[in-house]
């Protein structure tokens, strides 16, 4: 048996190019009824390649990379599997391996013979889908297709990561900020992981005491820079005190000689940072990560490499008990590709949830990539800072089910995360959205390890913030991810609530900033709604509450108690500050022509536009303000 992976990425493109050339040759022979059975097992493009050979020609041709799929499939029905999570994982792997061993034995023997004869160059069996990847000539394909245990032979097609649109920091001139890379330090002013704030991940850590501890996330991508300061501590292979165990926690399906995690392309490191990074960039900073590298230095892969990565993640280093709880796949293939359904069925049977990015092909109906378009995955669209679906985010419906996909959306534009070499990058794409959901699943499983994929899908979608009056839909699914709303559904027996209405003279005040501070000093922000209300689910404790709004005196309420199973109700009255009027005229300096300029009062929500005669007037709380004045074609005179 010959393993083909060390050479695959650099060789499969040329071999597929050969297949394309073969398809252009004129067909000189027609298949007879006697040969129809084995030819029907070949994918259409392979049938055409064989039909192009002269009649009776059995001479070896240039090898073609293919995947041979066997008929026998393991019984992974849930009713026949153990309920204990570890036992279930072992049982799934055992059944898959036994099925493959029994059904592949004769084929492997013949492949050894064909390899010795030069008709097969490389082959590698997979137990996860009961298939064999091989590079073979046309005569070998005919021989193999004629075997009764062979169900189908298809091309080992290429897959490429979507273009990685990233801006490295601090080299980007548009962001004049120094990047701090030391662990435990804060990101510099002017930069933040806005997606973490938008999904309220920090509310989960600070208010609910959940950070993903005890959960492992598998990252199937271009690799991970395990030495990045924000990822080093959360790598499961980092045993502490300088000891490491890469074998159980890292696999390179592109080049088996890479025994330690690396990421020449950068994509996987960015993804890992959003899932489990420290320094405020990760959704689940208490979770651990492992990784299977499935894309090369330029973002290329192939079906066989991806199968190898899936198989390793189901049993890292041959140990099913080490399988991750959730896998993030920020990649996708053609919407019509069904290649990976069996891999994901096996992972689901073992209790590992898979999350995939919807793709960056734009909002054309049915453009959603696979595996995101499958019924057995959780698919994620990208939203922007305005809570709109990003223009590039691929759309459903699923070609396989006809139903709405993606399932939900998450932040995916200008996402700040880790980048190889102790650096950070801002990146756009559904690749950046998917890890927000994978990280949230880690938080949910930390709160309740018994949750299944259907449970998780329901929780995520039912607590999402709708982005459109009509939902679910084929752009953003059920809405934008809300990690805090999702996780609190699992902690009703361990939490209490604070509810408050903020008023002024009996009238509700919307947009009031509420800050609840834990005894440890962690701030948890909220904002009142149109009815002047807010609600917070929290661990039992005493919290300091501060309410503030522009134009009102701030209110401080110390020692707000939260008890398990109880709701603390508060009525908060804010007092208006004394007010005055700020007014003036704006003119062009030399001509004294009045200008209808825009005036913004720094540090306030107030922006006004001067009238045609240049006059402006605004009612304000007493105080001192800095005015920012702007008008097209003008600058402020001094």
PDB file of C-alpha atoms in Angstrom, residues 391-530:
ATOM      1  CA  UNK A 391     -22.968  41.257  -0.121  1.00  0.00           C
ATOM      2  CA  UNK A 392     -20.620  38.333  -0.748  1.00  0.00           C
ATOM      3  CA  UNK A 393     -22.420  35.798   1.454  1.00  0.00           C
ATOM      4  CA  UNK A 394     -23.761  32.827  -0.539  1.00  0.00           C
ATOM      5  CA  UNK A 395     -27.468  32.064  -0.513  1.00  0.00           C
ATOM      6  CA  UNK A 396     -29.781  29.083  -0.353  1.00  0.00           C
ATOM      7  CA  UNK A 397     -31.911  27.165  -0.809  1.00  0.00           C
ATOM      8  CA  UNK A 398     -30.074  23.900  -0.382  1.00  0.00           C
ATOM      9  CA  UNK A 399     -29.851  22.040  -3.668  1.00  0.00           C
ATOM     10  CA  UNK A 400     -30.076  18.800  -1.685  1.00  0.00           C
ATOM     11  CA  UNK A 401     -33.201  19.501   0.354  1.00  0.00           C
ATOM     12  CA  UNK A 402     -34.850  22.505  -1.295  1.00  0.00           C
ATOM     13  CA  UNK A 403     -35.144  24.083   2.149  1.00  0.00           C
ATOM     14  CA  UNK A 404     -33.808  27.335   3.539  1.00  0.00           C
ATOM     15  CA  UNK A 405     -30.091  27.557   4.088  1.00  0.00           C
ATOM     16  CA  UNK A 406     -27.975  28.928   5.702  1.00  0.00           C
ATOM     17  CA  UNK A 407     -29.243  28.292   9.216  1.00  0.00           C
ATOM     18  CA  UNK A 408     -28.134  31.607  10.699  1.00  0.00           C
ATOM     19  CA  UNK A 409     -25.683  34.470  10.257  1.00  0.00           C
ATOM     20  CA  UNK A 410     -22.727  35.736  12.284  1.00  0.00           C
ATOM     21  CA  UNK A 411     -20.254  38.624  11.981  1.00  0.00           C
ATOM     22  CA  UNK A 412     -18.034  38.197   8.923  1.00  0.00           C
ATOM     23  CA  UNK A 413     -16.665  41.587   7.845  1.00  0.00           C
ATOM     24  CA  UNK A 414     -13.456  43.220   9.096  1.00  0.00           C
ATOM     25  CA  UNK A 415     -13.048  40.531  11.721  1.00  0.00           C
ATOM     26  CA  UNK A 416      -9.961  40.980  13.881  1.00  0.00           C
ATOM     27  CA  UNK A 417      -8.189  37.745  14.764  1.00  0.00           C
ATOM     28  CA  UNK A 418      -4.838  36.012  15.020  1.00  0.00           C
ATOM     29  CA  UNK A 419      -2.419  35.656  12.114  1.00  0.00           C
ATOM     30  CA  UNK A 420       0.800  33.620  11.883  1.00  0.00           C
ATOM     31  CA  UNK A 421       3.942  35.169  13.282  1.00  0.00           C
ATOM     32  CA  UNK A 422       2.446  36.722  16.432  1.00  0.00           C
ATOM     33  CA  UNK A 423       0.380  39.088  14.328  1.00  0.00           C
ATOM     34  CA  UNK A 424      -3.249  39.996  13.775  1.00  0.00           C
ATOM     35  CA  UNK A 425      -5.318  40.513  10.647  1.00  0.00           C
ATOM     36  CA  UNK A 426      -8.653  41.969   9.662  1.00  0.00           C
ATOM     37  CA  UNK A 427     -10.475  39.609   7.304  1.00  0.00           C
ATOM     38  CA  UNK A 428     -13.788  39.340   5.454  1.00  0.00           C
ATOM     39  CA  UNK A 429     -15.752  36.247   4.541  1.00  0.00           C
ATOM     40  CA  UNK A 430     -18.190  33.620   5.695  1.00  0.00           C
ATOM     41  CA  UNK A 431     -14.979  31.857   6.779  1.00  0.00           C
ATOM     42  CA  UNK A 432     -14.844  34.470   9.536  1.00  0.00           C
ATOM     43  CA  UNK A 433     -18.546  34.059  10.416  1.00  0.00           C
ATOM     44  CA  UNK A 434     -18.565  30.290  10.886  1.00  0.00           C
ATOM     45  CA  UNK A 435     -16.058  30.260  13.794  1.00  0.00           C
ATOM     46  CA  UNK A 436     -18.325  32.618  15.767  1.00  0.00           C
ATOM     47  CA  UNK A 437     -20.946  29.869  15.680  1.00  0.00           C
ATOM     48  CA  UNK A 438     -18.458  27.065  16.371  1.00  0.00           C
ATOM     49  CA  UNK A 439     -17.213  28.993  19.403  1.00  0.00           C
ATOM     50  CA  UNK A 440     -20.766  29.529  20.609  1.00  0.00           C
ATOM     51  CA  UNK A 441     -21.436  25.806  20.316  1.00  0.00           C
ATOM     52  CA  UNK A 442     -18.398  25.265  22.547  1.00  0.00           C
ATOM     53  CA  UNK A 443     -20.008  27.607  25.086  1.00  0.00           C
ATOM     54  CA  UNK A 444     -23.326  25.758  24.832  1.00  0.00           C
ATOM     55  CA  UNK A 445     -21.704  22.357  25.278  1.00  0.00           C
ATOM     56  CA  UNK A 446     -19.747  23.652  28.264  1.00  0.00           C
ATOM     57  CA  UNK A 447     -23.081  24.669  29.785  1.00  0.00           C
ATOM     58  CA  UNK A 448     -24.796  21.395  28.828  1.00  0.00           C
ATOM     59  CA  UNK A 449     -22.634  18.589  27.381  1.00  0.00           C
ATOM     60  CA  UNK A 450     -25.678  16.460  26.537  1.00  0.00           C
ATOM     61  CA  UNK A 451     -26.872  18.734  23.725  1.00  0.00           C
ATOM     62  CA  UNK A 452     -27.183  17.051  20.331  1.00  0.00           C
ATOM     63  CA  UNK A 453     -26.866  18.582  16.883  1.00  0.00           C
ATOM     64  CA  UNK A 454     -30.663  19.018  16.537  1.00  0.00           C
ATOM     65  CA  UNK A 455     -30.719  20.590  20.015  1.00  0.00           C
ATOM     66  CA  UNK A 456     -27.917  22.979  19.121  1.00  0.00           C
ATOM     67  CA  UNK A 457     -29.472  23.919  15.804  1.00  0.00           C
ATOM     68  CA  UNK A 458     -32.778  24.712  17.497  1.00  0.00           C
ATOM     69  CA  UNK A 459     -31.163  26.770  20.273  1.00  0.00           C
ATOM     70  CA  UNK A 460     -28.980  28.775  17.886  1.00  0.00           C
ATOM     71  CA  UNK A 461     -31.787  29.526  15.446  1.00  0.00           C
ATOM     72  CA  UNK A 462     -34.538  30.177  17.999  1.00  0.00           C
ATOM     73  CA  UNK A 463     -32.407  32.722  19.889  1.00  0.00           C
ATOM     74  CA  UNK A 464     -30.976  34.445  16.803  1.00  0.00           C
ATOM     75  CA  UNK A 465     -31.801  38.110  16.166  1.00  0.00           C
ATOM     76  CA  UNK A 466     -33.992  38.319  13.032  1.00  0.00           C
ATOM     77  CA  UNK A 467     -32.418  40.489  10.338  1.00  0.00           C
ATOM     78  CA  UNK A 468     -35.447  40.493   8.059  1.00  0.00           C
ATOM     79  CA  UNK A 469     -39.205  40.605   8.742  1.00  0.00           C
ATOM     80  CA  UNK A 470     -39.537  37.366   6.787  1.00  0.00           C
ATOM     81  CA  UNK A 471     -37.509  34.570   8.318  1.00  0.00           C
ATOM     82  CA  UNK A 472     -36.122  32.011   7.959  1.00  0.00           C
ATOM     83  CA  UNK A 473     -34.841  32.998   4.549  1.00  0.00           C
ATOM     84  CA  UNK A 474     -32.108  31.980   2.151  1.00  0.00           C
ATOM     85  CA  UNK A 475     -29.753  34.854   2.965  1.00  0.00           C
ATOM     86  CA  UNK A 476     -29.459  34.897   6.747  1.00  0.00           C
ATOM     87  CA  UNK A 477     -31.512  31.915   7.882  1.00  0.00           C
ATOM     88  CA  UNK A 478     -33.186  32.626  11.198  1.00  0.00           C
ATOM     89  CA  UNK A 479     -31.088  35.699  11.940  1.00  0.00           C
ATOM     90  CA  UNK A 480     -27.843  36.823  13.525  1.00  0.00           C
ATOM     91  CA  UNK A 481     -26.199  34.767  16.252  1.00  0.00           C
ATOM     92  CA  UNK A 482     -26.715  35.838  19.888  1.00  0.00           C
ATOM     93  CA  UNK A 483     -24.408  33.729  22.053  1.00  0.00           C
ATOM     94  CA  UNK A 484     -25.695  35.170  25.333  1.00  0.00           C
ATOM     95  CA  UNK A 485     -29.341  34.466  24.517  1.00  0.00           C
ATOM     96  CA  UNK A 486     -28.409  30.960  23.398  1.00  0.00           C
ATOM     97  CA  UNK A 487     -26.339  29.925  26.411  1.00  0.00           C
ATOM     98  CA  UNK A 488     -28.703  31.300  29.036  1.00  0.00           C
ATOM     99  CA  UNK A 489     -31.366  28.847  27.844  1.00  0.00           C
ATOM    100  CA  UNK A 490     -29.244  26.059  29.346  1.00  0.00           C
ATOM    101  CA  UNK A 491     -28.651  27.657  32.746  1.00  0.00           C
ATOM    102  CA  UNK A 492     -32.108  28.353  34.130  1.00  0.00           C
ATOM    103  CA  UNK A 493     -31.410  26.124  37.144  1.00  0.00           C
ATOM    104  CA  UNK A 494     -28.232  28.013  38.038  1.00  0.00           C
ATOM    105  CA  UNK A 495     -29.111  31.642  37.334  1.00  0.00           C
ATOM    106  CA  UNK A 496     -31.450  34.465  38.252  1.00  0.00           C
ATOM    107  CA  UNK A 497     -32.617  37.586  36.462  1.00  0.00           C
ATOM    108  CA  UNK A 498     -32.522  41.335  36.772  1.00  0.00           C
ATOM    109  CA  UNK A 499     -35.261  43.277  35.011  1.00  0.00           C
ATOM    110  CA  UNK A 500     -35.619  47.025  35.030  1.00  0.00           C
ATOM    111  CA  UNK A 501     -37.585  49.837  33.461  1.00  0.00           C
ATOM    112  CA  UNK A 502     -35.903  53.213  33.104  1.00  0.00           C
ATOM    113  CA  UNK A 503     -38.133  56.287  33.023  1.00  0.00           C
ATOM    114  CA  UNK A 504     -38.095  60.045  33.215  1.00  0.00           C
ATOM    115  CA  UNK A 505     -41.238  61.662  34.589  1.00  0.00           C
ATOM    116  CA  UNK A 506     -43.088  58.414  33.994  1.00  0.00           C
ATOM    117  CA  UNK A 507     -42.050  58.116  30.354  1.00  0.00           C
ATOM    118  CA  UNK A 508     -39.841  55.181  29.297  1.00  0.00           C
ATOM    119  CA  UNK A 509     -36.341  56.014  28.110  1.00  0.00           C
ATOM    120  CA  UNK A 510     -34.924  54.006  25.230  1.00  0.00           C
ATOM    121  CA  UNK A 511     -31.211  53.668  24.540  1.00  0.00           C
ATOM    122  CA  UNK A 512     -30.095  54.052  28.153  1.00  0.00           C
ATOM    123  CA  UNK A 513     -26.702  52.438  28.756  1.00  0.00           C
ATOM    124  CA  UNK A 514     -26.864  49.972  31.640  1.00  0.00           C
ATOM    125  CA  UNK A 515     -23.681  48.525  33.101  1.00  0.00           C
ATOM    126  CA  UNK A 516     -23.781  45.678  35.597  1.00  0.00           C
ATOM    127  CA  UNK A 517     -20.429  45.130  37.292  1.00  0.00           C
ATOM    128  CA  UNK A 518     -19.519  41.855  38.978  1.00  0.00           C
ATOM    129  CA  UNK A 519     -17.722  41.750  42.355  1.00  0.00           C
ATOM    130  CA  UNK A 520     -14.581  40.880  40.368  1.00  0.00           C
ATOM    131  CA  UNK A 521     -14.907  44.128  38.419  1.00  0.00           C
ATOM    132  CA  UNK A 522     -16.091  42.690  35.093  1.00  0.00           C
ATOM    133  CA  UNK A 523     -18.505  45.006  33.305  1.00  0.00           C
ATOM    134  CA  UNK A 524     -21.546  43.609  31.476  1.00  0.00           C
ATOM    135  CA  UNK A 525     -23.276  46.189  29.256  1.00  0.00           C
ATOM    136  CA  UNK A 526     -26.946  46.350  28.284  1.00  0.00           C
ATOM    137  CA  UNK A 527     -29.189  48.916  26.580  1.00  0.00           C
ATOM    138  CA  UNK A 528     -32.841  49.666  27.251  1.00  0.00           C
ATOM    139  CA  UNK A 529     -35.329  48.930  24.471  1.00  0.00           C
ATOM    140  CA  UNK A 530     -38.133  51.102  23.116  1.00  0.00           C
TER     141      UNK A 530
END
